[in-house]
PDB file of C-alpha atoms in Angstrom:
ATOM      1  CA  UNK U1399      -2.944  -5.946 -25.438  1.00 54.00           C
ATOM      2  CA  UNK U1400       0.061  -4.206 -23.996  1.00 55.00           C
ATOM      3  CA  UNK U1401      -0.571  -0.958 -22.641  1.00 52.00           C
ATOM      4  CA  UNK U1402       1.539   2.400 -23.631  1.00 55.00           C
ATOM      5  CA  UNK U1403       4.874   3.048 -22.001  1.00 52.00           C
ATOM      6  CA  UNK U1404       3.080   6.125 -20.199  1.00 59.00           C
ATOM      7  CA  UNK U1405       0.134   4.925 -19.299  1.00 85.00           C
ATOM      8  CA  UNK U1406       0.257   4.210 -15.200  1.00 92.00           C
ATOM      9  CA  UNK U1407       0.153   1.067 -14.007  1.00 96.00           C
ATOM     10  CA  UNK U1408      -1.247   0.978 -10.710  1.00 97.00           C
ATOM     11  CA  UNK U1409      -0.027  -1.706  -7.859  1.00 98.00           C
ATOM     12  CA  UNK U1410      -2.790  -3.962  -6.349  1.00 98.00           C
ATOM     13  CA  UNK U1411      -5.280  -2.708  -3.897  1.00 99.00           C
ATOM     14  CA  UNK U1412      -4.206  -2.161  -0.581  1.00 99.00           C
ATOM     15  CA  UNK U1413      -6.716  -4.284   0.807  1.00 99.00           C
ATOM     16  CA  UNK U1414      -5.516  -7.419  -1.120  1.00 98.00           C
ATOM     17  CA  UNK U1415      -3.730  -9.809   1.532  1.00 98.00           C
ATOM     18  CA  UNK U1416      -0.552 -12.009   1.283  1.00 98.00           C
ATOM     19  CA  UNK U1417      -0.167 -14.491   4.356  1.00 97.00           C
ATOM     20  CA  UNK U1418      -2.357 -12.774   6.302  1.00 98.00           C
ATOM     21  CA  UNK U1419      -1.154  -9.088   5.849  1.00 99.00           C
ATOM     22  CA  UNK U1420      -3.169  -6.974   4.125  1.00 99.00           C
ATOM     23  CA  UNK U1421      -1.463  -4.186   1.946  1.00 99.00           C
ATOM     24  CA  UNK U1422       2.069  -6.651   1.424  1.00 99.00           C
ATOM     25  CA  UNK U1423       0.978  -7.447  -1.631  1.00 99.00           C
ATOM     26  CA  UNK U1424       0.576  -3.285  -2.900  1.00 99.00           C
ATOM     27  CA  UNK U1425       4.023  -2.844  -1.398  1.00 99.00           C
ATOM     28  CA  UNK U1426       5.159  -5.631  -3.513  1.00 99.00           C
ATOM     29  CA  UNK U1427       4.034  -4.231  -6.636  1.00 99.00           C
ATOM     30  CA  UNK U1428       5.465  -0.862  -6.053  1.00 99.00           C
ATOM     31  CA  UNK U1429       8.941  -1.921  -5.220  1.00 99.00           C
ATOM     32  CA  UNK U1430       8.357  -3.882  -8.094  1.00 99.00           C
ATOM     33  CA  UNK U1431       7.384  -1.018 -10.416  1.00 98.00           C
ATOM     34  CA  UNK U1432      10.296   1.289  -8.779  1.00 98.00           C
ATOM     35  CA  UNK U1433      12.802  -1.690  -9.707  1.00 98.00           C
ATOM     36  CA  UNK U1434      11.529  -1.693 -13.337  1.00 97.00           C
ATOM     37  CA  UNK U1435      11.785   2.037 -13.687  1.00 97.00           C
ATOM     38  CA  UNK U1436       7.661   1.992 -14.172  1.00 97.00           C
ATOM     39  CA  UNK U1437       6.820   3.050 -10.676  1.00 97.00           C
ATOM     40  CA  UNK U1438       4.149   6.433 -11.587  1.00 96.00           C
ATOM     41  CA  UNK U1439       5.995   9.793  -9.959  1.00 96.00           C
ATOM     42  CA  UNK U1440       3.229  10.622  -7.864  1.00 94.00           C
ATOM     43  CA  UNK U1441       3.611   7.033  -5.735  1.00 97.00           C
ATOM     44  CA  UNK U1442       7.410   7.941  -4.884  1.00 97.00           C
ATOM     45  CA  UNK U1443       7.320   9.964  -2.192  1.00 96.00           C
ATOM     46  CA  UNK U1444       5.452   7.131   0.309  1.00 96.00           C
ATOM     47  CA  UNK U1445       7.112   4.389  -1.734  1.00 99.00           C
ATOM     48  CA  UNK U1446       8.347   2.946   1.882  1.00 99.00           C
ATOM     49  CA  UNK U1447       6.632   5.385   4.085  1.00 98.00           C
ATOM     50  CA  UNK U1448       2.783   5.968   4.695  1.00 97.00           C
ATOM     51  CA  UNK U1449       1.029   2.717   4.207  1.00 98.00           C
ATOM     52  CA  UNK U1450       4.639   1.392   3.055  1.00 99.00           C
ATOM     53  CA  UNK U1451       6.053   2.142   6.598  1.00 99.00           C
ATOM     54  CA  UNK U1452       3.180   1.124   8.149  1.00 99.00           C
ATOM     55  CA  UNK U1453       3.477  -2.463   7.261  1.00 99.00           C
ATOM     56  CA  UNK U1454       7.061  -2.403   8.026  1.00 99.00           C
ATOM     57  CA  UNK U1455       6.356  -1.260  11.425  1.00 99.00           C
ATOM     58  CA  UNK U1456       4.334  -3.950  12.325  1.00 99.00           C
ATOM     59  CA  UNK U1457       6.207  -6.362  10.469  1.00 99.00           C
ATOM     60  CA  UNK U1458      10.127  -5.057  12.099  1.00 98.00           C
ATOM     61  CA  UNK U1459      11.779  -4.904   8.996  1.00 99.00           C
ATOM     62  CA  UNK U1460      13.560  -1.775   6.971  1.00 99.00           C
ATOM     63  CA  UNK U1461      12.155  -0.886   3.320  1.00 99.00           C
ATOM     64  CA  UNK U1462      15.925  -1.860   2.295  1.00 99.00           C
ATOM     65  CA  UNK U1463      15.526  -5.036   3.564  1.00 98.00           C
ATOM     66  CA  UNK U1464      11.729  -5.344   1.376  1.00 99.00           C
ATOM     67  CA  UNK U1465      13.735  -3.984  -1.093  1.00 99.00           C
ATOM     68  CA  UNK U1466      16.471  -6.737  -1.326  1.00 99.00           C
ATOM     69  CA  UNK U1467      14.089  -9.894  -0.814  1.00 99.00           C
ATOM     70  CA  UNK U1468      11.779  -8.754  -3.902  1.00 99.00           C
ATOM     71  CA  UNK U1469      14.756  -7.788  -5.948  1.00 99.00           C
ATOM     72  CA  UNK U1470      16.140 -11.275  -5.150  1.00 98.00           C
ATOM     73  CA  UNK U1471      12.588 -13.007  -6.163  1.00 98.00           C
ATOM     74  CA  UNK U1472      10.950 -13.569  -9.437  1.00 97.00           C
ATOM     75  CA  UNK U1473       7.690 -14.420  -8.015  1.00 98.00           C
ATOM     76  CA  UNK U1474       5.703 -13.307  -4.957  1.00 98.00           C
ATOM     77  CA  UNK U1475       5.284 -16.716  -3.693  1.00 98.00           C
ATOM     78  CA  UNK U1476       9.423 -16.325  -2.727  1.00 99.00           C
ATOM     79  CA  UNK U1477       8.334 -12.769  -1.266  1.00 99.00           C
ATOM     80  CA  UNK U1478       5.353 -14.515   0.979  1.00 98.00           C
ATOM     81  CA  UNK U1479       8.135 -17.575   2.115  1.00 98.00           C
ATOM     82  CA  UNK U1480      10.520 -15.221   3.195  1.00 99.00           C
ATOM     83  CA  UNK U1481       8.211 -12.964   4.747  1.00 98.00           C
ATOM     84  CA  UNK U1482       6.840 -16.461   6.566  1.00 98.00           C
ATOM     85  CA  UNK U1483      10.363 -17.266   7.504  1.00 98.00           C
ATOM     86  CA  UNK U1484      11.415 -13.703   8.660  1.00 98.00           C
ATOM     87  CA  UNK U1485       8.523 -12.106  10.468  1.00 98.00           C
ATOM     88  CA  UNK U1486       7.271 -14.285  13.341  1.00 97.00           C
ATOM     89  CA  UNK U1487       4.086 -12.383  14.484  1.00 97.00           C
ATOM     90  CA  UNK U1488       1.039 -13.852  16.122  1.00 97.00           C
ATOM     91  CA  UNK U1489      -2.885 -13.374  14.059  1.00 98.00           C
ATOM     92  CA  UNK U1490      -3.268 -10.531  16.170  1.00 98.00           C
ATOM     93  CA  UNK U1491      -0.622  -8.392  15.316  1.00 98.00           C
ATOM     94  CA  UNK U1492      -2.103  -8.195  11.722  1.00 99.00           C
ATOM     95  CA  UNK U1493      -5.231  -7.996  12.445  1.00 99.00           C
ATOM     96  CA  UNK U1494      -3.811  -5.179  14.187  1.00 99.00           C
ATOM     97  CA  UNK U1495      -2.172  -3.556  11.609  1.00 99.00           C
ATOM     98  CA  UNK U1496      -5.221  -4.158   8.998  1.00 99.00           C
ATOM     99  CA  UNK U1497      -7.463  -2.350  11.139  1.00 98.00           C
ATOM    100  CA  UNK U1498      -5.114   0.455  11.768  1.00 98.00           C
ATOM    101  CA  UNK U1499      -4.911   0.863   7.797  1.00 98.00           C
ATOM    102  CA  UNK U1500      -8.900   0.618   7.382  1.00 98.00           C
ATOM    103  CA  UNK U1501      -9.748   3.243   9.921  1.00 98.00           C
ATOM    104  CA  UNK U1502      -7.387   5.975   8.376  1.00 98.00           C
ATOM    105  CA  UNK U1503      -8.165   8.687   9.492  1.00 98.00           C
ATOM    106  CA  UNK U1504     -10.387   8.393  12.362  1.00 97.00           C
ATOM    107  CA  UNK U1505     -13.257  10.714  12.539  1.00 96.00           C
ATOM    108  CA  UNK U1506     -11.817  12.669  15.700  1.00 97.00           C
ATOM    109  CA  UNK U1507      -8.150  13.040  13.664  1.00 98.00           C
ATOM    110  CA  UNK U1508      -8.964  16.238  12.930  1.00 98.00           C
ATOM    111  CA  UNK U1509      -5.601  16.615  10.566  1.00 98.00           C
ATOM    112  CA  UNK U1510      -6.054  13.183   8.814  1.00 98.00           C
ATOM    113  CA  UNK U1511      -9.402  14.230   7.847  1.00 98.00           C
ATOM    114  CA  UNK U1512      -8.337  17.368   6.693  1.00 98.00           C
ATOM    115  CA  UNK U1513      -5.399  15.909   4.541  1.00 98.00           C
ATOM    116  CA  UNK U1514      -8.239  13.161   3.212  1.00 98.00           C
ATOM    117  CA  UNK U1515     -10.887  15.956   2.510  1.00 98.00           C
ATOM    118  CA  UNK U1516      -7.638  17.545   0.702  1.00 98.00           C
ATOM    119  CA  UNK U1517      -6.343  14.696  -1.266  1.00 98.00           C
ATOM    120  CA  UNK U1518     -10.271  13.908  -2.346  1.00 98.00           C
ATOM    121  CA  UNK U1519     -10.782  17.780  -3.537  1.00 98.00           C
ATOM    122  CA  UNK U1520      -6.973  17.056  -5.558  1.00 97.00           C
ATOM    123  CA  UNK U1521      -8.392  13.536  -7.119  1.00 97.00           C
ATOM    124  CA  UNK U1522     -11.986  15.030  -8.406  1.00 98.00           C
ATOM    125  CA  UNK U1523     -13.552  12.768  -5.656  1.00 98.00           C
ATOM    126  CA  UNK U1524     -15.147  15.443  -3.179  1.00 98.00           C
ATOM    127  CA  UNK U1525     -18.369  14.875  -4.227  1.00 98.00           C
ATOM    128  CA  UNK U1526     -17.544  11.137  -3.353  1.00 97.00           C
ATOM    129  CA  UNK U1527     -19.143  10.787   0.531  1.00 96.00           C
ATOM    130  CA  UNK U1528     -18.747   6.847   0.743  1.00 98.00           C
ATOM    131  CA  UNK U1529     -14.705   7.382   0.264  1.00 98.00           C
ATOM    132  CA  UNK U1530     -13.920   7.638   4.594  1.00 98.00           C
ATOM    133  CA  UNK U1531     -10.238   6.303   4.812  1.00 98.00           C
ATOM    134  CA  UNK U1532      -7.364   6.467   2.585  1.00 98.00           C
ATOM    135  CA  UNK U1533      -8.000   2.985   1.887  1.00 99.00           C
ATOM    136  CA  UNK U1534     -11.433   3.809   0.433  1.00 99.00           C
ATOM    137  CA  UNK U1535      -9.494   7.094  -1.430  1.00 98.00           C
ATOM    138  CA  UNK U1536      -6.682   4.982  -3.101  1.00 98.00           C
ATOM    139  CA  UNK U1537      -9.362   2.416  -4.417  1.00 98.00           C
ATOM    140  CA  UNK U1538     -11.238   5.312  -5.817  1.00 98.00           C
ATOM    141  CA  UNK U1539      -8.202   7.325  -7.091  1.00 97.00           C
ATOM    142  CA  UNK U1540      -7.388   4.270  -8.982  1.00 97.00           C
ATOM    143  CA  UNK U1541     -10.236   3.457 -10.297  1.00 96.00           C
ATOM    144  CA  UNK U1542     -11.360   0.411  -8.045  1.00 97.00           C
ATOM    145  CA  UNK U1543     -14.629   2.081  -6.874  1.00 96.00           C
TER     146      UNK U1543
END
């Protein structure tokens, strides 16, 4: 069944993993989306930034550049062999990066926790004490757990 034009298709968790990097394959969808013209307003002001940039950091490469190779692709398996042929980093550098996304915030980041506590009051998901990172809150905001 096809869903309705304004109905908002979320991207794939951020915990999903593409060789080895976890969140590459929620970037994907969302430059995806933003391409079609389906990306959901709310998702464009990080759409290369927050968890976005992240990834790029650890990976050395511009959204532009992310942009281009999954324009260029019809399938992810051409983003994943590009990604494989571009970014040469060791296990440890994503592990690296995958547990710098799953402790977001950390409890003494004052700030972080502040914007989470924020963000969960915003969603309806205060009441919601196992959500602890914004991994946990974008799995609940969209309806994952």
């Amino acid at each position: 069944m096809m869903r309705p034009m304004s109905e908002i298709i979320y991207p794939r968790s951020p915990r999903e993993v593409m060789d080895g990097w976890m969140h590459l394959p929620r970037y994907i969808d969302k430059i995806r989306l933003f391409l079609a013209g389906r990306l959901h307003p709310d998702y464009l002001p990080n759409l290369g930034k927050g968890f976005d940039g992240l990834w790029l950091k650890y990976a050395g490469l511009t959204h532009e550049q992310m942009v281009e190779v999954v324009k260029n692709s019809i399938i992810d398996g051409q983003v994943c062999d590009w990604v494989r042929q571009h970014v040469k980093v060791p296990p440890e550098v994503k592990e690296a990066h995958r547990q710098e996304m799953l402790s977001y915030p950390k409890p003494d980041d004052a700030e972080g926790q502040a914007r989470l506590r924020w963000r969960k009051e915003q969603a309806g998901l205060a009441h919601r004490d196992d959500i602890r990172t914004f991994v946990d809150f974008i799995d609940a905001d969209e309806k994952r757990i």
